[in-house]
Coordinates of C-alpha atoms in Angstrom, one line a residue:
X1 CA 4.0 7.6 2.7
X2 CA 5.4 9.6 0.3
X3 CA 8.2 7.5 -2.2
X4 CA 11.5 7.4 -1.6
X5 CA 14.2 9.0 -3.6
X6 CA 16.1 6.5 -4.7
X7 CA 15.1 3.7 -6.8
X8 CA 15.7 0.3 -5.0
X9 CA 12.8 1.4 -2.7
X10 CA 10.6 1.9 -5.0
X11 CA 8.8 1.2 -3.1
X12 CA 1.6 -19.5 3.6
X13 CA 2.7 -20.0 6.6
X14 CA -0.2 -21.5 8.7
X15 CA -0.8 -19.4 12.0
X16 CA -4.3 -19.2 13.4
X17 CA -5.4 -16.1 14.0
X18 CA -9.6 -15.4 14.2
X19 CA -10.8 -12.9 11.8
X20 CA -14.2 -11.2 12.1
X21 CA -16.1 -11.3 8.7
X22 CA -17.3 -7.9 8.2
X23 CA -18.5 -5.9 5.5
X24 CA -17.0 -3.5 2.9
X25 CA -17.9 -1.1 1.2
X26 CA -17.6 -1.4 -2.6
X27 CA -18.7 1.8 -3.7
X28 CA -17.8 2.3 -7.7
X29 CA -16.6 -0.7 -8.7
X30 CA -17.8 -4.0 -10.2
X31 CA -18.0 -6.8 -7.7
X32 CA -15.8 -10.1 -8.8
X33 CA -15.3 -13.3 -8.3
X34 CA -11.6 -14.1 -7.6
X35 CA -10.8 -17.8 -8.9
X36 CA -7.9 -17.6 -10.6
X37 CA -3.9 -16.0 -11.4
X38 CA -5.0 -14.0 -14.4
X39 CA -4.6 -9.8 -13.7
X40 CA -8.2 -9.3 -13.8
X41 CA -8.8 -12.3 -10.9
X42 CA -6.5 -12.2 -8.7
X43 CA -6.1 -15.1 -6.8
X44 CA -7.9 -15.5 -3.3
X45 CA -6.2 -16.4 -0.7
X46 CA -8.7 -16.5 2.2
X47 CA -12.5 -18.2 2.5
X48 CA -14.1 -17.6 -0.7
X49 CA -15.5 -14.3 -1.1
X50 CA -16.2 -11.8 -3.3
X51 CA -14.8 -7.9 -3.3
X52 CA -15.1 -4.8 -5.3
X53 CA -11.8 -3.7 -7.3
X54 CA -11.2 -0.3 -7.7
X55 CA -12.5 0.9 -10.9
X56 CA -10.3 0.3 -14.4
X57 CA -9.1 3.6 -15.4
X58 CA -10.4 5.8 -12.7
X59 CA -8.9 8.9 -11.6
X60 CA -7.2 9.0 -8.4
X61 CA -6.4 11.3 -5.9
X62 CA -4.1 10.0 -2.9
X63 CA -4.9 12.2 0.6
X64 CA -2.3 10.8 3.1
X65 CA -1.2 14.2 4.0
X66 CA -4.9 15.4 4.7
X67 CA -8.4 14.5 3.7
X68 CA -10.3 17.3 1.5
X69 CA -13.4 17.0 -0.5
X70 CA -12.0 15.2 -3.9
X71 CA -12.3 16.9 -7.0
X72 CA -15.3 16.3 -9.2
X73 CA -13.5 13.9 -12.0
X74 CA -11.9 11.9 -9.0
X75 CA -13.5 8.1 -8.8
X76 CA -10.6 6.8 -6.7
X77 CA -9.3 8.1 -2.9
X78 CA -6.1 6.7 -0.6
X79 CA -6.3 8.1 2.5
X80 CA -5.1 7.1 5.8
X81 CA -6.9 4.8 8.0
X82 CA -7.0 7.2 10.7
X83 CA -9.0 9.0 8.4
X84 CA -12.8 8.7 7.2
X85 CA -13.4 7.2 3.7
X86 CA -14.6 10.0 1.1
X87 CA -17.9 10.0 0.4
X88 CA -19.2 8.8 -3.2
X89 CA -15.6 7.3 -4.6
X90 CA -14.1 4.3 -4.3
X91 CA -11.7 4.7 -0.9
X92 CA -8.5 2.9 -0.3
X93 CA -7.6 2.7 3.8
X94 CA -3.5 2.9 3.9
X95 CA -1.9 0.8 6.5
X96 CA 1.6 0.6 7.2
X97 CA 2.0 -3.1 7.8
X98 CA 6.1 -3.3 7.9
X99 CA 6.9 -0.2 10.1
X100 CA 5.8 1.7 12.9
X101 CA 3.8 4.6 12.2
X102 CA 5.0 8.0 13.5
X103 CA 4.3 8.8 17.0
X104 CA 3.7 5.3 17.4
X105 CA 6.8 3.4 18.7
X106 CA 5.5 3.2 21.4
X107 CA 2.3 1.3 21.0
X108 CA 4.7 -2.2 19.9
X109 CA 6.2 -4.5 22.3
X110 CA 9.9 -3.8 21.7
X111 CA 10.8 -7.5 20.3
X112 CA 8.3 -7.3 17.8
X113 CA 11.0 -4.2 16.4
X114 CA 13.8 -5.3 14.4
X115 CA 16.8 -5.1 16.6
X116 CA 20.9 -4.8 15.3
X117 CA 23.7 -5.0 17.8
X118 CA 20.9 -4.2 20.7
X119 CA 19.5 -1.3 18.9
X120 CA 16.1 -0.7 17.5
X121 CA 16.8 -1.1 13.2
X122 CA 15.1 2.2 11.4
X123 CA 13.8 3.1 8.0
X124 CA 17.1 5.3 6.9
X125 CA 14.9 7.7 4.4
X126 CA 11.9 7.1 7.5
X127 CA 14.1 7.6 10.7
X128 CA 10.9 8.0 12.6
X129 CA 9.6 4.2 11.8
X130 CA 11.0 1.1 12.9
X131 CA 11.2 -2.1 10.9
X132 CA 8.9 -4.6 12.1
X133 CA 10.6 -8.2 13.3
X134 CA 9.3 -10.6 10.9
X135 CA 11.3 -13.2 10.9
X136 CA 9.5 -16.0 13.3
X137 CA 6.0 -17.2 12.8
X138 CA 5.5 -16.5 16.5
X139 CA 6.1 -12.5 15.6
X140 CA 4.2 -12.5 12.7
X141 CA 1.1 -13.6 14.8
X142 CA 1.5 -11.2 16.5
X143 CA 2.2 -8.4 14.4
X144 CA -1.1 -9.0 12.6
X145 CA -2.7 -9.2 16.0
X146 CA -2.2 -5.8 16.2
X147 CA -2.8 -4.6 12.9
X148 CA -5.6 -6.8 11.7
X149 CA -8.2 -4.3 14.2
X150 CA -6.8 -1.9 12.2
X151 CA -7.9 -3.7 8.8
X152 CA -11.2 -4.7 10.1
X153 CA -11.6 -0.6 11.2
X154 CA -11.1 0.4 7.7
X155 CA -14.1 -1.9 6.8
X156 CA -16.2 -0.6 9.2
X157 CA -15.8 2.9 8.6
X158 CA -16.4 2.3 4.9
X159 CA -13.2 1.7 3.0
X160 CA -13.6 -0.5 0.1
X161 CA -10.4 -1.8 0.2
X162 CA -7.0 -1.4 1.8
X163 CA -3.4 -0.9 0.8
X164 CA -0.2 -1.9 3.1
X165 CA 2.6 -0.2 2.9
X166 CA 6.5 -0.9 3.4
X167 CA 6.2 -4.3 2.1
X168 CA 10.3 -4.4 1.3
X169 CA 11.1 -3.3 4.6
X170 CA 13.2 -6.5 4.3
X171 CA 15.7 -4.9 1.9
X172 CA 16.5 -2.2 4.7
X173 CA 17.3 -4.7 6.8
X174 CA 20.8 -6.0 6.3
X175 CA 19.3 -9.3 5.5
X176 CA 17.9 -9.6 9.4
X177 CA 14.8 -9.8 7.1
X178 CA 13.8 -12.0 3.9
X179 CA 11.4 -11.8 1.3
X180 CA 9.3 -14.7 2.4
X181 CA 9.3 -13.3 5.9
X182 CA 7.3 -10.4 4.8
X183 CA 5.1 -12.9 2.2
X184 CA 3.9 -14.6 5.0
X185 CA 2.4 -11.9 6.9
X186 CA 1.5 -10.2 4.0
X187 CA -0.6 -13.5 3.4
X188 CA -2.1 -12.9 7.1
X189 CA -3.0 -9.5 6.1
X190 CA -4.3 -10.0 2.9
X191 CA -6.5 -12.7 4.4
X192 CA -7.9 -10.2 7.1
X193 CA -8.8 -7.9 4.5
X194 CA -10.3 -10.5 2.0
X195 CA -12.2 -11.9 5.1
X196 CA -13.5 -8.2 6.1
X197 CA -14.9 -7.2 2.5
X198 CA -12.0 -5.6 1.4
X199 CA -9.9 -5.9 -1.6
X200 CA -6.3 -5.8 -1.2
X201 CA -3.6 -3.7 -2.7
X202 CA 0.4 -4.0 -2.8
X203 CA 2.0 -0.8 -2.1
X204 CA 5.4 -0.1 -4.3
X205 CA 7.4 -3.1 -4.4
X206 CA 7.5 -3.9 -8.2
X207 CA 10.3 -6.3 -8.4
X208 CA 8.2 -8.6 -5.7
X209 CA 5.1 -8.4 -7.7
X210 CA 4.7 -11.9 -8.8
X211 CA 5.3 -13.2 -5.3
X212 CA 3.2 -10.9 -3.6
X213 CA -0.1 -11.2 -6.3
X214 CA 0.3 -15.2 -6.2
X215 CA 1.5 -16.3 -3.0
X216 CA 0.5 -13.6 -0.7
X217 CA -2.8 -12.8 -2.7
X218 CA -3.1 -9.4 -3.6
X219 CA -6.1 -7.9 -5.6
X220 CA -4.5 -4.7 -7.1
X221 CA -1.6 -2.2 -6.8
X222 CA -0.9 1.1 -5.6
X223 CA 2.8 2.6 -6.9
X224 CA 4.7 6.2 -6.6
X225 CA 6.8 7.1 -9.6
X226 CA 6.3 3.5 -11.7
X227 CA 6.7 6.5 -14.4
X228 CA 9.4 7.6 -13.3
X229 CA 11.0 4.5 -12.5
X230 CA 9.9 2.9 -16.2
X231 CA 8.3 -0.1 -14.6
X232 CA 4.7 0.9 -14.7
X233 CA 4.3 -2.0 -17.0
X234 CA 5.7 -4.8 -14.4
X235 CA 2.5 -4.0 -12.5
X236 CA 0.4 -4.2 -15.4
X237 CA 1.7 -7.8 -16.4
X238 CA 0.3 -8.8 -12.7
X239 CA -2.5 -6.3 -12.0
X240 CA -3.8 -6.0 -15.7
X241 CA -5.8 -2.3 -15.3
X242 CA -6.1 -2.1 -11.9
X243 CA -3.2 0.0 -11.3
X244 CA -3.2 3.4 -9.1
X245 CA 0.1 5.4 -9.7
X246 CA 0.5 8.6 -7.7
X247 CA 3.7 10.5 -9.7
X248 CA 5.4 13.6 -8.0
X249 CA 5.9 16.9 -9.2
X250 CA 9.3 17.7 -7.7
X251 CA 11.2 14.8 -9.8
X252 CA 9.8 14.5 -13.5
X253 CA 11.9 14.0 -16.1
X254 CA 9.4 15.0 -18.7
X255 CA 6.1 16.7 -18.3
X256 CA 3.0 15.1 -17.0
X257 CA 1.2 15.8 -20.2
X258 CA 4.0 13.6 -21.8
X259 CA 3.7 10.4 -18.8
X260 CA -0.2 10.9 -19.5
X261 CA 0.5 10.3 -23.5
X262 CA 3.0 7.2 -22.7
X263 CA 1.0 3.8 -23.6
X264 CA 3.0 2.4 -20.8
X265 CA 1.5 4.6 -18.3
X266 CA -1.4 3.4 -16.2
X267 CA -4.9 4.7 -16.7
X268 CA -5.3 5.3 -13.0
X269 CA -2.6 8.3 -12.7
X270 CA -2.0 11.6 -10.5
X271 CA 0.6 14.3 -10.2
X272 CA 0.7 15.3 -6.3
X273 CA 3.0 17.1 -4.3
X274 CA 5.3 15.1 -2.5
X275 CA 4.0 16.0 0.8
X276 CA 0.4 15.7 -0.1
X277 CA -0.3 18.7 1.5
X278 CA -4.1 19.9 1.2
X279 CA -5.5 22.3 -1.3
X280 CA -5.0 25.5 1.4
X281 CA -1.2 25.3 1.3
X282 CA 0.7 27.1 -1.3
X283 CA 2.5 23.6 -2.4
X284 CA -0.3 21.8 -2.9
X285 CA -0.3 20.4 -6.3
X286 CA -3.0 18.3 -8.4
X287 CA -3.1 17.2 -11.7
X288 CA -4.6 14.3 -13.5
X289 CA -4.8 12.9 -17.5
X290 CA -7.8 14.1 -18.3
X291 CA -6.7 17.6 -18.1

């Protein structure tokens, strides 16, 4: 999803659950070994395995409003899982691990939804997603139960790795929720992924990075605004180069050029229009650093 518009969302436990080892595509990247906490190897927190990073310094485009043919210069492409992986570039599969999709309340058993004062708890800047009840092992289980199918879709159609979004939910959640609530079935996720082919990317979530790269096992990062928000380089002390930012057009408080310029900007950077429309609607906007 698009980020939020106000900066504090800037966006192991042992439970068995069987995961299928499939295989990923790795399209455009180097394949690594992970084996230890050092940027460039993250650690791994499933079977050993080895995955493809996305390339250092690639240019990204980020789709979740759309897919469309990426431009030429693009090496790098998020889309949605319900989408198909671009063809040729290294594609990211976004899943929203903490909170219900829209359209898809539905589709959860209504105790796995965060509930306040017998109401159903939502995402105040999202009021269309519910926070997911992570708070017992029992609905973590299953949680992933649902989701992992979801992780193991993205490696079969092709994605070389995924990214899951919403991983503060826990910070919209009047403290229903804690931080190593969400680390433990972030650890579950990043384990299906890891055991499908797939690398594994935080989404947002800067001031958890630490926690989330070592305990929960995360390969890389995908942020909005880290720009914007000056903390581009907190994901670099974790990630090392394999940071995607996506910036958006509508709140810059200097030009793009400018962000591009900054030393403390990742190389991995795109301007997009908040919505991420596609390229036949009038607010469409792309722009990248080596323009």
């Amino acid at each position: 999803m698009p980020a939020r518009d106000r900066p504090g969302a800037r966006g192991s436990v042992a439970v068995l659950i069987t995961l299928l080892a499939l295989t990923g595509c790795t399209s455009g990247a180097a394949t690594v070994t992970h084996s230890g906490h050092t940027p460039d190897a993250p650690a791994d927190s499933s079977a050993d395995g080895d995955w493809g990073l996305p390339p250092a310094g690639a240019v990204p485009d980020y789709q979740l409003g759309g897919a469309y043919d990426p431009a030429a210069e693009v090496g790098i492409v998020g889309r949605d899982r319900s989408a198909e992986p671009a063809a040729d570039v290294y594609s990211i599969c976004y899943v929203n691990g903490f909170q219900t999709q829209p359209g898809e309340l539905d589709t959860w058993d209504a105790d796995l939804l965060l509930q306040h004062d017998g109401e159903t708890v939502f995402d105040p800047d999202w009021p269309d997603e519910a926070l997911l009840d992570t708070s017992t092992a029992d609905r973590r289980e299953r949680i992933a139960a649902q989701i992992i199918p979801w992780i193991e879709g993205c490696a079969d159609d092709g994605f070389a790795a995924v990214e899951f979004d919403n991983l503060d939910s826990y910070t919209r959640s009047d403290d229903a929720l804690s931080l190593d609530d969400n680390l433990a079935l972030a650890a579950l996720f990043v384990d299906a992924a890891h055991g499908a082919g797939l690398a594994a990317g935080q989404k947002n979530a800067a001031e958890d990075a630490v926690k989330l790269h070592e305990q929960a096992g995360f390969d890389f990062a995908v942020t909005e605004e880290c720009a914007v928000f000056a903390e581009c380089d907190v994901y670099a002390e974790v990630y090392g180069e394999h940071v995607i930012d996506i910036e958006y057009s509508d709140e810059l408080p200097r030009s793009f050029a400018e962000m591009c310029a900054d030393a403390e900007s990742p190389a991995s950077m795109v301007l997009r229009d908040r919505d991420l429309v596609t390229p036949d609607d009038p607010a469409y906007v792309f722009e990248t650093c080596a323009e």
